[in-house]
Coordinates of C-alpha atoms in Angstrom, one line a residue:
M1 CA -1.1 2.1 8.2
V2 CA 1.1 4.9 6.8
E3 CA -0.2 8.2 9.0
G4 CA 0.7 11.5 7.8
P5 CA 4.1 12.0 9.6
G6 CA 5.5 8.8 7.7
A7 CA 4.1 10.2 4.6
T8 CA 5.2 13.3 4.9
R9 CA 9.0 12.3 5.9
N10 CA 8.5 9.6 2.6
G11 CA 8.5 13.3 1.3
R12 CA 11.4 15.2 1.8
K13 CA 13.1 11.7 0.7
V14 CA 11.8 12.7 -2.8
Q15 CA 13.5 16.0 -2.7
L16 CA 16.3 14.7 -4.0
A17 CA 14.5 14.3 -7.5
V18 CA 13.2 17.8 -7.8
G19 CA 14.0 19.6 -11.4
K20 CA 15.7 16.1 -12.8
F21 CA 13.9 14.2 -15.4
L22 CA 12.4 10.5 -15.5
V23 CA 13.6 8.3 -17.2
C24 CA 11.1 7.3 -19.8
P25 CA 9.2 4.0 -17.9
G26 CA 8.4 2.4 -20.6
S27 CA 11.1 2.2 -23.1
G28 CA 14.2 2.4 -20.3
S29 CA 16.2 6.1 -22.4
V30 CA 15.0 9.7 -21.8
S31 CA 13.7 10.9 -24.8
E32 CA 15.6 11.9 -28.3
E33 CA 13.9 15.6 -27.9
A34 CA 15.7 15.9 -24.3
T35 CA 18.6 14.6 -24.5
G36 CA 20.0 14.9 -28.3
T37 CA 20.2 11.4 -28.3
D38 CA 18.4 7.9 -28.2
K39 CA 21.2 5.5 -25.8
T40 CA 19.3 3.6 -23.6
L41 CA 20.0 3.8 -19.4
E42 CA 18.3 1.3 -17.6
P43 CA 15.4 -1.3 -17.4
P44 CA 11.9 -0.3 -17.4
S45 CA 9.8 0.6 -14.6
P46 CA 7.2 -1.0 -13.2
L47 CA 4.9 1.4 -14.8
P48 CA 1.0 0.7 -16.2
R49 CA 1.8 1.8 -20.0
H50 CA -1.3 4.7 -20.0
I51 CA 0.8 6.1 -16.5
A52 CA 4.3 5.3 -18.5
G53 CA 3.1 7.3 -21.8
E54 CA 1.8 10.2 -19.5
L55 CA 4.6 10.6 -16.9
A56 CA 7.6 9.8 -20.4
S57 CA 10.4 13.0 -20.3
R58 CA 8.7 14.6 -18.1
A59 CA 11.1 17.0 -15.3
L60 CA 9.5 16.1 -11.4
L61 CA 8.7 20.0 -10.6
E62 CA 7.3 19.3 -7.5
A63 CA 6.6 17.1 -4.7
F64 CA 4.1 17.2 -1.7
T65 CA 2.2 15.9 0.7
V66 CA -1.3 15.9 1.9
G67 CA -2.2 13.8 4.8
K68 CA -1.7 10.5 4.3
E69 CA -1.1 11.3 -0.2
L70 CA 2.4 12.4 -1.9
F71 CA 2.0 13.7 -4.9
L72 CA 4.8 14.0 -7.6
I73 CA 3.9 16.4 -10.4
F74 CA 5.8 16.3 -13.5
A75 CA 6.7 19.1 -16.5
S76 CA 8.2 19.7 -19.5
S77 CA 10.7 21.4 -18.3
P78 CA 12.2 21.6 -14.6
Y79 CA 12.3 25.9 -15.3
T80 CA 8.0 26.0 -15.2
T81 CA 8.2 29.4 -13.7
E82 CA 4.0 29.6 -13.1
A83 CA 2.2 26.3 -13.0
S84 CA 0.2 25.7 -15.9
G85 CA -2.4 22.2 -15.6
D86 CA -2.3 21.8 -19.3
D87 CA 1.6 20.6 -19.5
E88 CA 1.5 18.8 -16.6
V89 CA 1.0 15.8 -15.3
A90 CA 1.0 14.7 -11.4
L91 CA 1.2 11.2 -9.8
R92 CA -0.9 10.4 -6.1
L93 CA 1.0 8.0 -4.3
H94 CA -0.5 6.5 -1.4
F95 CA 0.7 4.1 1.3
G96 CA -1.9 1.6 2.7
M97 CA -0.7 0.0 6.0
N98 CA 2.3 -0.9 5.1
G99 CA 3.8 0.7 2.2
S100 CA 7.6 2.7 2.7
M101 CA 10.0 4.1 0.1
S102 CA 13.3 5.2 -0.4
T103 CA 15.5 7.4 -2.6
R104 CA 19.2 7.1 -3.4
K105 CA 22.3 8.3 -5.5
A106 CA 23.5 5.4 -8.2
K107 CA 26.3 5.4 -11.5
S108 CA 25.4 3.3 -14.3
S109 CA 27.6 0.9 -13.4
D110 CA 25.7 0.0 -10.3
L111 CA 22.3 0.5 -12.0
Q112 CA 21.3 -3.4 -11.5
K113 CA 22.8 -4.0 -8.0
R114 CA 21.0 -4.1 -5.0
P115 CA 21.3 -1.3 -2.9
S116 CA 23.7 -1.9 0.0
G117 CA 22.7 -2.5 3.8
A118 CA 18.9 -2.9 2.6
A119 CA 16.3 -3.0 5.0
P120 CA 15.7 -7.3 5.2
W121 CA 12.6 -7.2 4.4
K122 CA 13.4 -5.3 1.0
Q123 CA 15.8 -7.7 0.2
G124 CA 14.1 -9.8 -2.3
K125 CA 10.7 -7.6 -2.7
E126 CA 9.6 -6.4 -6.1
P127 CA 9.0 -2.4 -5.1
S128 CA 5.6 -1.2 -6.3
I129 CA 7.1 1.1 -8.3
R130 CA 10.5 2.7 -9.2
L131 CA 11.7 5.5 -11.1
Y132 CA 14.8 7.0 -12.1
F133 CA 15.8 10.5 -12.2
A134 CA 18.7 12.3 -14.0
D135 CA 20.1 15.4 -13.7
C136 CA 19.6 17.5 -17.0
S137 CA 22.8 19.2 -16.7
Q138 CA 25.1 16.3 -17.3
Y139 CA 22.9 14.9 -20.3
E140 CA 25.9 15.7 -22.3
S141 CA 27.7 13.1 -20.9
I142 CA 24.9 10.5 -20.9
C143 CA 27.1 7.6 -22.2
S144 CA 29.3 8.1 -19.8
S145 CA 29.7 5.0 -17.0
D146 CA 29.7 7.9 -14.4
Y147 CA 26.7 8.8 -14.8
A148 CA 24.6 9.8 -11.7
Y149 CA 20.9 9.0 -11.1
V150 CA 18.9 9.4 -8.2
I151 CA 16.3 6.2 -8.0
V152 CA 12.9 6.0 -6.3
E153 CA 11.5 2.9 -5.0
A154 CA 8.1 2.3 -3.0
W155 CA 7.2 -0.8 -1.5
E156 CA 3.6 -2.0 -1.0
T157 CA 2.6 1.7 -2.5
T158 CA -0.4 2.1 -4.8
F159 CA -0.4 4.9 -7.2
T160 CA -2.6 6.6 -9.8
S161 CA -2.1 9.2 -12.4
V162 CA -4.3 12.3 -11.5
C163 CA -5.3 15.9 -12.4
A164 CA -2.0 18.6 -11.6
I165 CA -4.2 21.3 -10.8
K166 CA -6.4 19.4 -8.2
S167 CA -3.6 17.7 -6.7
R168 CA -2.4 21.8 -6.1
N169 CA -5.8 22.7 -4.5
K170 CA -6.2 19.8 -2.3
L171 CA -3.1 21.5 -1.1
I172 CA -4.3 24.9 -0.5
D173 CA -7.4 23.8 0.2
L174 CA -6.0 21.1 3.2
T175 CA -2.7 22.5 4.5
S176 CA -3.9 24.6 6.8
R177 CA -5.5 21.3 8.8
D178 CA -2.6 18.8 7.9
V179 CA -1.2 17.9 11.3
C180 CA 2.5 17.6 10.0
S181 CA 2.1 20.6 7.5
T182 CA 4.8 24.0 8.5
L183 CA 1.7 25.8 7.6
F184 CA -0.6 24.4 10.3
N185 CA -3.5 26.8 11.9
A186 CA -4.9 24.9 15.5
Q187 CA -8.0 27.7 14.5
D188 CA -8.7 26.1 11.0
L189 CA -8.0 22.3 11.9
F190 CA -10.6 23.5 15.3
A191 CA -13.6 25.2 12.6
S192 CA -12.9 21.8 9.9
I193 CA -14.4 19.6 12.8
R194 CA -16.9 21.6 14.4
Q195 CA -19.2 22.1 11.1
L196 CA -17.7 19.0 9.2
G197 CA -17.6 16.7 11.4
S198 CA -21.1 18.2 13.4
G199 CA -22.8 14.6 13.9
M200 CA -20.2 12.2 13.9
I201 CA -18.6 10.0 16.3
I202 CA -15.0 12.3 17.1
S203 CA -13.6 8.8 16.2
D204 CA -14.6 9.4 12.6
A205 CA -13.8 13.1 12.6
L206 CA -10.9 12.6 13.1
L207 CA -9.8 9.8 10.5
N208 CA -11.8 12.2 8.1
Q209 CA -9.2 13.5 6.4
D210 CA -11.4 16.1 4.4
I211 CA -11.7 17.1 7.6
C212 CA -8.7 15.9 9.8
P213 CA -5.6 15.3 7.2
G214 CA -3.1 13.2 8.8
V215 CA -4.4 11.6 11.0
G216 CA -4.2 7.6 11.2
N217 CA -5.6 5.3 13.4
I218 CA -2.1 6.0 16.4
I219 CA -2.9 9.5 16.5
K220 CA -6.3 9.2 16.6
I221 CA -6.2 7.1 19.6
E222 CA -3.2 8.9 22.1
S223 CA -3.9 11.8 21.3
L224 CA -8.2 11.4 22.2
H225 CA -6.2 9.5 25.6
R226 CA -4.5 12.4 26.1
S227 CA -7.2 14.7 25.7
K228 CA -9.5 13.2 27.9
V229 CA -11.9 11.9 25.2
D230 CA -14.1 9.1 24.3
P231 CA -13.7 8.2 20.9
R232 CA -17.7 7.4 20.9
R233 CA -18.3 10.7 22.0
I234 CA -20.2 12.9 19.5
V235 CA -18.7 16.1 17.8
N236 CA -21.6 18.0 19.0
S237 CA -21.3 17.0 23.3
L238 CA -17.5 18.5 22.8
T239 CA -16.7 21.5 24.9
D240 CA -14.8 24.5 23.1
P241 CA -12.0 23.6 25.5
E242 CA -12.2 19.6 25.5
L243 CA -11.8 19.5 21.1
R244 CA -8.9 22.8 21.7
R245 CA -6.9 20.3 24.1
L246 CA -7.6 17.5 21.3
V247 CA -6.3 19.7 18.2
R248 CA -3.3 20.5 20.5
H249 CA -2.2 16.7 21.1
A250 CA -2.9 15.7 17.7
R251 CA -0.5 17.9 16.8
T252 CA 1.8 17.5 19.1
Y253 CA 1.9 13.8 18.5
S254 CA 2.2 14.2 15.0
M255 CA 5.2 16.6 15.5
D256 CA 7.1 14.4 17.6
W257 CA 6.5 11.5 15.3
L258 CA 7.3 13.4 12.5
K259 CA 10.8 14.2 14.4
I260 CA 11.8 11.2 15.3
G261 CA 10.4 9.5 13.3
R262 CA 8.2 7.0 14.9
A263 CA 5.1 6.6 17.3
G264 CA 5.8 8.3 20.8
T265 CA 4.5 6.9 23.9
K266 CA 1.9 4.7 23.8
F267 CA -0.7 4.9 26.1
V268 CA -3.7 3.0 24.9
Y269 CA -3.3 1.6 21.3
N270 CA -2.0 -1.7 21.9
Q271 CA -2.5 -1.9 25.7
T272 CA -3.9 -4.5 28.3
T273 CA -2.6 -1.9 30.9
C274 CA -3.1 2.1 30.6
G275 CA 0.0 4.1 31.1
S276 CA -1.1 7.3 32.7
C277 CA -3.8 5.1 35.5
R278 CA -1.8 2.3 35.5
G279 CA -5.4 0.8 35.5
L280 CA -6.5 -3.0 33.7
T281 CA -8.9 -0.8 32.5
V282 CA -8.3 -0.7 28.7
K283 CA -10.8 -0.8 26.2
M284 CA -10.9 -1.7 22.6
Q285 CA -13.7 -2.5 20.3
K286 CA -13.6 -1.9 16.1
I287 CA -15.8 1.4 16.7
G288 CA -16.6 3.5 13.4
G289 CA -18.0 4.2 9.8
A290 CA -21.3 5.3 10.6
S291 CA -22.7 8.7 11.4
S292 CA -25.7 10.1 13.7
N293 CA -26.2 12.4 11.0
E294 CA -27.3 10.5 7.8
G295 CA -28.2 13.7 5.9
S296 CA -24.5 14.7 5.7
S297 CA -22.3 14.0 2.3
I298 CA -19.7 14.0 4.2
G299 CA -20.8 11.8 6.9
P300 CA -18.7 8.2 7.3
G301 CA -21.4 6.3 6.6
K302 CA -21.3 7.1 3.0
G303 CA -18.4 5.0 1.4
H304 CA -16.0 5.5 4.4
A305 CA -16.3 2.2 5.7
F306 CA -12.6 2.5 6.1
M307 CA -12.6 4.0 8.8
S308 CA -14.4 1.2 11.1
R309 CA -10.8 1.1 12.6
V310 CA -9.8 -1.3 16.3
T311 CA -10.2 1.0 19.1
F312 CA -8.9 1.6 22.8
W313 CA -9.4 3.8 25.1
C314 CA -9.3 4.0 29.0
T315 CA -12.4 3.3 30.6
I316 CA -11.4 5.3 33.1
C317 CA -9.0 8.1 32.3
Q318 CA -11.8 9.1 29.3
P319 CA -15.0 8.9 30.7
L320 CA -18.1 8.8 27.3
N321 CA -19.7 11.2 29.3
A322 CA -17.0 13.7 30.9
S323 CA -19.3 17.1 29.5
G324 CA -22.6 15.6 31.5
E325 CA -24.1 16.2 28.3
S326 CA -26.6 13.8 26.9
I327 CA -25.3 11.4 24.1
G328 CA -28.4 9.4 23.8
S329 CA -27.4 5.0 22.6
L330 CA -24.2 5.8 23.4
E331 CA -25.0 5.9 27.0
T332 CA -26.4 2.0 26.7
Q333 CA -23.0 0.6 25.0
S334 CA -21.2 1.4 27.6
A335 CA -22.9 -0.1 29.7
T336 CA -22.4 -3.6 28.0
S337 CA -18.4 -3.3 27.1
T338 CA -16.6 -5.3 28.8
N339 CA -12.3 -4.5 28.9
I340 CA -9.2 -6.5 28.3
G341 CA -9.2 -6.1 32.3
S342 CA -11.7 -5.6 34.8
T343 CA -11.7 -5.3 38.3
I344 CA -12.2 -8.2 41.3
G345 CA -12.3 -6.7 44.5
D346 CA -10.4 -3.6 45.2
R347 CA -7.0 -4.8 43.0
N348 CA -7.4 -5.0 39.1
V349 CA -6.9 -8.2 37.4
P350 CA -6.6 -9.6 33.4
H351 CA -10.5 -10.3 31.8
N352 CA -10.6 -14.1 32.2
A353 CA -8.3 -14.5 35.4
T354 CA -9.1 -16.2 38.8
E355 CA -7.7 -15.5 41.7
T356 CA -5.7 -18.7 42.1
P357 CA -1.6 -18.0 41.9
S358 CA -1.5 -18.2 37.6
K359 CA 0.4 -20.7 36.0
A360 CA 4.8 -20.5 35.9
Q361 CA 5.2 -18.5 32.4
V362 CA 7.8 -19.7 29.2
Q363 CA 11.1 -17.7 29.5
C364 CA 14.0 -17.8 27.1
P365 CA 16.5 -20.9 28.6
Q366 CA 19.6 -18.0 28.9
H367 CA 17.8 -15.0 29.2
G368 CA 15.4 -15.0 30.4
M369 CA 11.5 -13.5 30.4
K370 CA 13.0 -9.6 29.7
S371 CA 14.5 -10.9 26.0
L372 CA 11.2 -13.2 25.3
R373 CA 8.5 -12.1 22.2
L374 CA 6.1 -13.4 21.2
C375 CA 5.2 -14.3 17.2
R376 CA 2.7 -14.8 14.9
V377 CA 3.5 -16.6 12.2
R378 CA 2.5 -14.3 8.9
K379 CA 3.7 -16.9 5.8
E380 CA 1.1 -19.4 4.4
N381 CA 2.0 -22.6 5.1
P382 CA 0.0 -25.9 7.7
N383 CA 1.3 -23.2 10.5
Y384 CA -0.2 -20.1 9.4
L385 CA -1.2 -18.0 12.4
R386 CA 0.2 -20.2 15.3
I387 CA 1.8 -17.9 17.8
F388 CA 5.6 -18.6 18.9
L389 CA 8.1 -17.7 21.4
S390 CA 11.8 -16.5 20.1
C391 CA 14.1 -13.7 21.9
N392 CA 15.3 -11.2 21.4
S393 CA 18.9 -11.0 22.4
K394 CA 21.5 -11.2 19.9
G395 CA 22.7 -14.4 18.7
C396 CA 20.5 -16.2 20.1
Q397 CA 18.4 -19.3 18.4
Y398 CA 15.6 -19.7 20.9
F399 CA 11.9 -21.2 19.5
A400 CA 9.3 -22.7 20.5
W401 CA 5.3 -22.7 20.2
A402 CA 3.4 -21.0 22.2
D403 CA 0.2 -22.5 22.1
T404 CA 0.6 -26.4 22.7
Q405 CA -1.6 -26.0 25.8
F406 CA -4.1 -25.0 23.5
P407 CA -6.7 -27.6 21.9
H408 CA -7.0 -29.3 18.5
C409 CA -10.1 -28.1 16.5
R410 CA -11.8 -30.6 14.4
C411 CA -9.9 -30.3 11.4
G412 CA -8.3 -32.8 13.4
G413 CA -4.4 -33.0 13.9
T414 CA -4.1 -27.9 13.6
K415 CA -3.5 -26.0 16.6
A416 CA -6.7 -23.7 17.5
I417 CA -5.6 -20.0 17.2
L418 CA -5.9 -17.3 19.3
R419 CA -7.9 -14.7 18.4
V420 CA -8.7 -11.4 20.8
A421 CA -12.8 -10.4 20.1
K422 CA -13.5 -6.8 18.9
T423 CA -17.0 -6.2 19.0
E424 CA -19.0 -4.1 20.9
R425 CA -20.3 -6.8 23.8
S426 CA -17.3 -8.6 23.6
G427 CA -13.9 -6.0 22.4
G428 CA -10.9 -7.4 24.1
R429 CA -11.3 -11.3 24.9
W430 CA -9.7 -13.8 23.6
F431 CA -11.3 -17.1 21.7
L432 CA -9.5 -20.1 20.2
C433 CA -10.8 -20.7 16.7
C434 CA -9.9 -22.5 13.7
A435 CA -7.0 -21.4 11.8
Y436 CA -9.0 -22.4 7.7
G437 CA -12.0 -20.0 8.8
D438 CA -9.3 -17.3 9.8
K439 CA -11.0 -14.3 7.4
S440 CA -7.1 -13.3 7.4
R441 CA -6.5 -15.6 4.6
K442 CA -6.0 -13.9 1.4
G443 CA -8.8 -15.2 0.0
N444 CA -10.5 -17.2 2.3
L445 CA -14.4 -17.1 1.8
N446 CA -15.2 -20.4 4.2
N447 CA -15.8 -20.9 8.2
G448 CA -13.2 -23.9 8.6
C449 CA -14.6 -26.5 11.3
G450 CA -16.2 -23.8 12.5
H451 CA -13.9 -24.5 16.0
F452 CA -14.8 -21.5 18.7
E453 CA -14.3 -21.9 22.2
W454 CA -13.7 -18.1 25.0
A455 CA -9.9 -18.8 26.1
T456 CA -9.4 -20.7 29.7
D457 CA -7.1 -19.2 32.2
D458 CA -5.2 -22.2 31.4
H459 CA -4.6 -21.1 27.9
L460 CA -2.9 -17.9 29.0
A461 CA -1.8 -17.7 31.6
P462 CA 2.1 -18.9 30.2
L463 CA 1.7 -16.0 28.0
R464 CA 0.1 -13.5 30.4
S465 CA 2.4 -9.6 30.3
L466 CA 3.6 -11.1 26.8
L467 CA 0.0 -11.0 25.0
T468 CA -0.6 -7.4 23.0
P469 CA -4.2 -7.0 21.4
L470 CA -3.0 -6.6 17.6
L471 CA -1.1 -10.1 18.3

């Protein structure tokens, strides 16, 4: 999911359009009242009619980010000096799992052209929303072929019309604990987790956007690891020094991400080996979405199912009961946990491994193993979800199926697909199942042929160093 740093960077891109008028999305023209003309400017934007009507001929007054949300505030004039909720309309954008945004300048003659150098994943895809902005100082030259626009486009993004006053109030209430805000206050976030997160597990408290705006799953996992806190611990069991350390690491990791544009070093996220202790002691499990304080109106058990996320932690670096306090039933859960890697004797070996030498691993004939990458088919076709090998070296066309050693499922002629368990007892353990029963298929409600078996060393040995839990 796009986390706080990504949303904040998107918010900065939109600043290019602040103070400019939005071309009427419904008709493709600026209103006569604003421009003194009814000339058509550009094709309509993909906006629902009711939202298009609300935004028609308005100027973008301001754009700001709160956590993972981007708010665009529109008014009848870009020169409004005082906020007037009656005259304003707000658009809320949420970027979901893979949303993105771009802002560019274009002339009238270039509106229909695709931007040069567009990323491959943008080519051929229509944006979820496209907004055209025009500089009000250039209205007199509206018919000119050199007329300049600012075009804002967002892909895989949801948007809704919301109240401008409530949007601003949200900014005022949450900005001091937004991990990407310039007005961040560590004490405010500390107090918020202590008070509003009381009774929750710390994993849920961090993902709750009313408590920790901007914190997503990666920031949560890595800041917990750096703070040496088990994600299943109850907030009330954390000492003040532990919680302050967690707040500090969440802020630092978020700001580093915001500065360089990509997530920092991942010590445990999507890893099998802990980046700190180097042991194969990383635990993977889908946790969260339930609160021990069922009476709390803000508890994740009250409609916050999205907090149930795949979480990684090191069982050595992040002991469950680091403070020595009892945290109830969670101690029993830890006793039944399965690490992605388990210990045999005095050395660490991956789960399912035997003490016999592993089979030779596959490699690119030209570039060896260093440039090899394990991928999964994501397009809907007969090979959907199968895994394959490709080479990262420029110009190399190497391709090979990586599941030749896997059995066929009972559907006939179809290879079983490799998945990883995310449950409490077997989280991190690989298994083989029927591709047609995989619930990641859009609209799939059946279980296929029901094929299931735990993956053995014969299945995994050729791929061992290439496997990642979130493959």
